[in-house]
Amino acid sequence: MKIAILGKPFSEAAQPFVQALLEDLVARQAEVLIAESFRTYLDNSLRLPEGIGSFRRGDSLRGVQFVFSIGGDGTLLDTVTYVGNLQIPILGINAGRLGFLATVTPAHLAQAIDSLFKGHFVIEERSLIRVDTDPDVFGDINFGLNEFSILKRDTSSMIVVHTYIDGEYLNSYWADGLIVSTPTGSTGYSLSCGGPVMLPQTNNFIIAPVCPHNLNVRPLIVSDRSVISFEIEGRSNNFLLSLDSRSEPVDAGVQIAVRRETFTARLVKLNHVNFLSTLRSKLNWGLDRRNPAGIPL
């Protein structure tokens, strides 16, 4: 088995688990590749087993069976950009904090690897959002797993985002910005703006304004078969476009359209983990005096 690993610096408490992970993979005769920047960090923190290779962004991961993401959800979002249209299954190992996407904790890492090699897992297909702009803003990495955002920049004044669905005028949002979220991103930035939680298999986008001036303007769910386009205006001519964790400044004349990407992100889910159990544990659903253990009444 050929496995690629990406990650970010993690706590000292997680070091023994990551050390054991690498040794376990080598003992199972897996071919292991580590992202160059992450390997530099590991060289200073752990004792890397012999025979481990490395790769950098732009190198082909063709032939890799699984990609491990070690960090938080932000690390996994970055991992999706490395995988791209190869659609290699990604296992998220949570060495960060909340972990909606990276669900495997260090304490359960050994069990997770054993389940992976035994085939005791399922693959979840997650839709991606694609952003096309003129002039080009995001280059070849113009897709994301969570959301696309248009935000004000360098000013306290609101911006106006004129929004169209399949060429038909929807609304002009007077706000600090506007988010278009995938179902996966519904538990992220969109949720903090009052958007709904959507199950991962839902074939929709959420359009959610950020701090709208008109309080009767609410988040809207639209089909992800739609093409959503925008025109921006404001007192300033500088705005910010954000795609997951990547942000770029743009001028008012930029043309923007978003749609569903033609390929998906494939996330490895172990048999004891699913989206509903993650919702309950991460958002503390069901925990009150009447139901302290979170057990359905």
XYZ file of C-alpha atoms in Angstrom:
297
model
C 0.000 0.000 0.000
C 1.219 3.499 -0.876
C 0.275 6.269 1.560
C 0.948 10.027 1.393
C 0.922 12.127 4.576
C 0.325 15.863 4.946
C 0.148 17.773 8.186
C 0.899 20.775 10.324
C 2.734 21.108 13.667
C 0.848 19.361 16.467
C 0.939 19.291 20.238
C 3.665 17.487 22.133
C 1.026 15.145 23.561
C 0.291 13.810 20.054
C 3.927 13.054 19.195
C 3.976 9.463 20.566
C 0.869 8.612 18.537
C 2.315 9.992 15.283
C 5.613 8.207 15.961
C 3.714 4.959 16.462
C 1.706 5.620 13.277
C 4.822 5.906 11.118
C 6.412 2.831 12.669
C 3.197 0.854 12.213
C 2.946 1.793 8.521
C 6.563 0.825 7.868
C 6.062 -2.459 9.755
C 3.102 -3.198 7.479
C 5.459 -2.639 4.516
C 3.545 0.389 3.300
C 5.335 2.860 1.042
C 5.116 6.184 2.902
C 5.544 9.655 1.398
C 5.489 12.809 3.550
C 4.912 16.355 2.265
C 8.269 18.152 2.217
C 7.290 21.019 4.542
C 5.734 18.624 7.067
C 8.721 16.298 6.908
C 11.029 19.144 7.945
C 8.922 19.578 11.076
C 8.841 15.823 11.783
C 12.619 15.536 11.387
C 12.965 17.920 14.332
C 10.245 16.297 16.452
C 10.320 12.522 15.856
C 12.630 9.685 14.834
C 11.540 8.930 11.291
C 11.861 5.283 10.252
C 14.128 4.534 7.310
C 12.753 4.327 3.799
C 10.220 7.148 4.050
C 10.036 9.340 0.950
C 8.789 12.885 0.415
C 6.831 14.962 -2.096
C 5.966 18.595 -2.712
C 2.988 20.482 -4.124
C 2.806 19.892 -7.841
C 4.208 16.362 -7.659
C 1.802 13.712 -8.896
C 0.220 11.498 -6.238
C -0.925 9.023 -8.852
C -0.621 5.491 -7.485
C -1.220 6.566 -3.867
C -4.048 4.557 -2.246
C -4.707 6.857 0.747
C -3.717 10.321 1.915
C -3.480 10.990 5.663
C -4.177 14.513 6.894
C -2.685 15.160 10.359
C -3.939 18.365 11.976
C -7.335 20.016 12.122
C -10.053 20.655 9.576
C -7.957 23.392 7.964
C -5.230 20.853 7.245
C -7.753 18.562 5.585
C -9.046 21.428 3.434
C -5.473 21.978 2.262
C -5.053 18.251 1.641
C -8.008 18.320 -0.758
C -6.079 20.794 -2.951
C -3.132 18.377 -3.159
C -5.376 15.470 -4.180
C -7.528 17.386 -6.680
C -9.188 15.370 -9.414
C -7.266 12.183 -8.504
C -9.943 11.730 -5.814
C -7.650 9.682 -3.562
C -9.438 8.794 -0.288
C -8.404 11.062 2.601
C -8.217 9.994 6.259
C -8.455 12.966 8.624
C -6.457 12.570 11.876
C -7.466 15.240 14.374
C -4.434 16.706 16.107
C -6.230 20.063 16.167
C -9.375 21.220 17.938
C -12.977 20.885 16.703
C -12.566 18.290 13.972
C -15.767 18.003 11.928
C -13.748 16.561 9.032
C -10.675 15.172 10.793
C -12.498 12.757 13.079
C -9.802 10.220 14.092
C -8.281 11.190 17.441
C -4.666 10.322 18.313
C -5.886 7.918 21.000
C -7.784 5.892 18.355
C -5.094 6.089 15.693
C -3.801 2.530 16.031
C -7.348 1.162 15.831
C -8.036 3.356 12.789
C -4.982 2.089 10.884
C -5.889 -1.504 11.664
C -9.426 -0.919 10.372
C -8.044 0.726 7.246
C -5.799 -2.220 6.368
C -8.621 -4.663 7.059
C -11.028 -2.734 4.849
C -13.404 -1.837 7.686
C -14.323 1.622 6.427
C -16.601 3.451 4.026
C -15.910 6.275 1.577
C -18.001 9.455 1.736
C -18.231 11.521 -1.427
C -18.205 15.252 -0.647
C -19.136 17.821 -3.283
C -16.748 20.670 -4.047
C -17.381 24.255 -5.111
C -15.610 25.659 -8.180
C -14.878 29.367 -8.694
C -14.282 30.876 -12.143
C -13.117 34.501 -12.296
C -12.006 36.976 -14.929
C -9.247 37.957 -14.411
C -8.066 34.630 -12.961
C -7.670 34.691 -9.164
C -7.100 31.165 -7.828
C -5.237 29.569 -10.751
C -5.385 25.778 -10.964
C -6.587 25.459 -7.352
C -9.964 27.088 -7.966
C -12.009 24.558 -5.989
C -12.798 24.121 -2.308
C -14.561 21.783 0.076
C -16.180 24.282 2.449
C -17.121 27.644 0.975
C -16.449 30.604 -1.256
C -16.716 34.082 0.284
C -16.813 37.682 -0.957
C -15.754 40.060 1.824
C -15.129 43.760 2.347
C -11.520 44.889 2.795
C -9.731 47.886 4.314
C -12.936 49.741 5.135
C -15.723 49.794 7.694
C -18.334 50.432 4.998
C -20.605 47.684 3.734
C -20.359 46.307 0.230
C -23.126 45.462 -2.230
C -23.070 42.038 -3.863
C -25.475 41.752 -6.815
C -26.296 38.061 -7.105
C -27.689 36.039 -10.023
C -28.786 32.403 -10.286
C -28.453 30.919 -13.783
C -28.409 34.451 -15.153
C -31.590 35.550 -13.351
C -31.326 38.364 -10.799
C -31.744 37.169 -7.186
C -30.885 40.043 -4.865
C -28.449 42.817 -4.018
C -26.953 42.019 -0.632
C -25.907 45.031 1.469
C -23.581 43.363 3.945
C -20.026 42.806 5.097
C -19.890 39.978 2.601
C -21.543 36.900 1.156
C -20.828 33.179 1.514
C -21.674 30.327 -0.842
C -21.278 27.117 1.125
C -21.276 23.433 0.244
C -23.090 20.938 2.510
C -19.700 20.134 4.098
C -19.132 23.842 4.764
C -22.550 24.220 6.375
C -20.958 23.539 9.779
C -18.284 26.214 9.212
C -18.417 29.912 8.337
C -21.980 29.619 7.040
C -23.192 28.240 10.392
C -21.737 31.241 12.254
C -23.757 33.504 9.916
C -27.039 31.775 10.798
C -27.064 29.262 7.978
C -28.616 25.781 8.315
C -26.750 22.512 8.823
C -27.047 20.260 5.764
C -26.256 16.563 5.522
C -23.184 15.866 3.353
C -25.189 14.057 0.658
C -27.456 17.057 0.066
C -27.049 18.401 -3.479
C -27.332 22.094 -2.627
C -25.469 25.315 -1.948
C -26.202 27.787 0.851
C -26.085 31.515 0.052
C -25.597 33.328 3.354
C -24.952 37.062 3.873
C -22.339 38.174 6.422
C -23.811 40.779 8.811
C -26.527 41.976 6.372
C -27.919 45.493 6.727
C -31.460 44.246 6.024
C -32.394 41.810 8.782
C -35.156 40.221 6.693
C -32.527 38.842 4.299
C -31.971 35.219 5.306
C -29.727 32.381 4.122
C -31.041 30.692 0.979
C -30.653 27.089 -0.171
C -30.264 26.579 -3.931
C -29.528 23.578 -6.114
C -25.847 22.909 -6.746
C -26.752 22.403 -10.409
C -27.108 26.182 -10.567
C -24.450 28.654 -11.635
C -24.297 31.587 -9.212
C -22.669 34.793 -10.447
C -21.843 38.086 -8.750
C -21.091 41.754 -9.310
C -19.534 43.744 -6.459
C -19.630 47.435 -5.641
C -18.781 49.597 -2.646
C -17.061 52.786 -1.522
C -13.751 50.999 -1.816
C -12.666 49.338 -5.048
C -10.785 46.593 -3.192
C -12.476 43.395 -2.031
C -11.412 39.997 -0.780
C -12.273 36.642 -2.340
C -11.795 33.629 -0.090
C -11.905 29.950 -1.079
C -11.643 27.768 2.030
C -8.399 28.983 3.647
C -7.055 30.830 0.572
C -7.765 34.558 0.183
C -6.917 36.987 -2.624
C -7.604 40.749 -3.020
C -9.498 41.806 -6.168
C -10.834 44.963 -7.812
C -14.505 45.782 -8.315
C -14.460 44.859 -12.013
C -13.779 41.166 -11.411
C -16.327 38.747 -12.887
C -17.214 35.826 -10.614
C -19.215 32.628 -11.097
C -19.434 29.571 -8.859
C -20.733 26.097 -9.600
C -20.313 22.526 -8.433
C -16.962 21.004 -9.354
C -17.013 17.993 -11.680
C -15.054 15.810 -9.215
C -15.479 15.188 -5.496
C -13.444 14.843 -2.322
C -13.497 11.299 -0.937
C -13.247 11.036 2.858
C -12.500 7.797 4.713
C -15.029 7.141 7.476
C -14.537 4.307 9.932
C -17.497 2.177 10.839
C -18.064 3.755 14.256
C -18.027 7.350 12.923
C -20.747 9.090 10.915
C -21.909 12.653 10.342
C -24.777 12.491 12.823
C -22.581 11.223 15.663
C -20.051 13.945 14.821
C -22.795 16.587 15.013
C -23.889 15.384 18.429
C -20.369 15.274 19.845
C -19.010 18.512 18.334
C -22.106 20.680 18.859
C -23.080 19.043 22.184
C -26.557 18.220 20.915
C -28.764 16.457 23.442
C -26.650 17.440 26.438
C -28.864 19.005 29.104
C -30.123 18.141 32.583
C -32.859 15.942 31.188
C -30.469 14.012 28.956
C -26.948 14.347 30.411
C -25.459 11.397 28.526
C -26.755 12.523 25.137
C -28.808 9.330 24.820
C -31.989 9.701 22.700
C -35.080 9.990 24.866
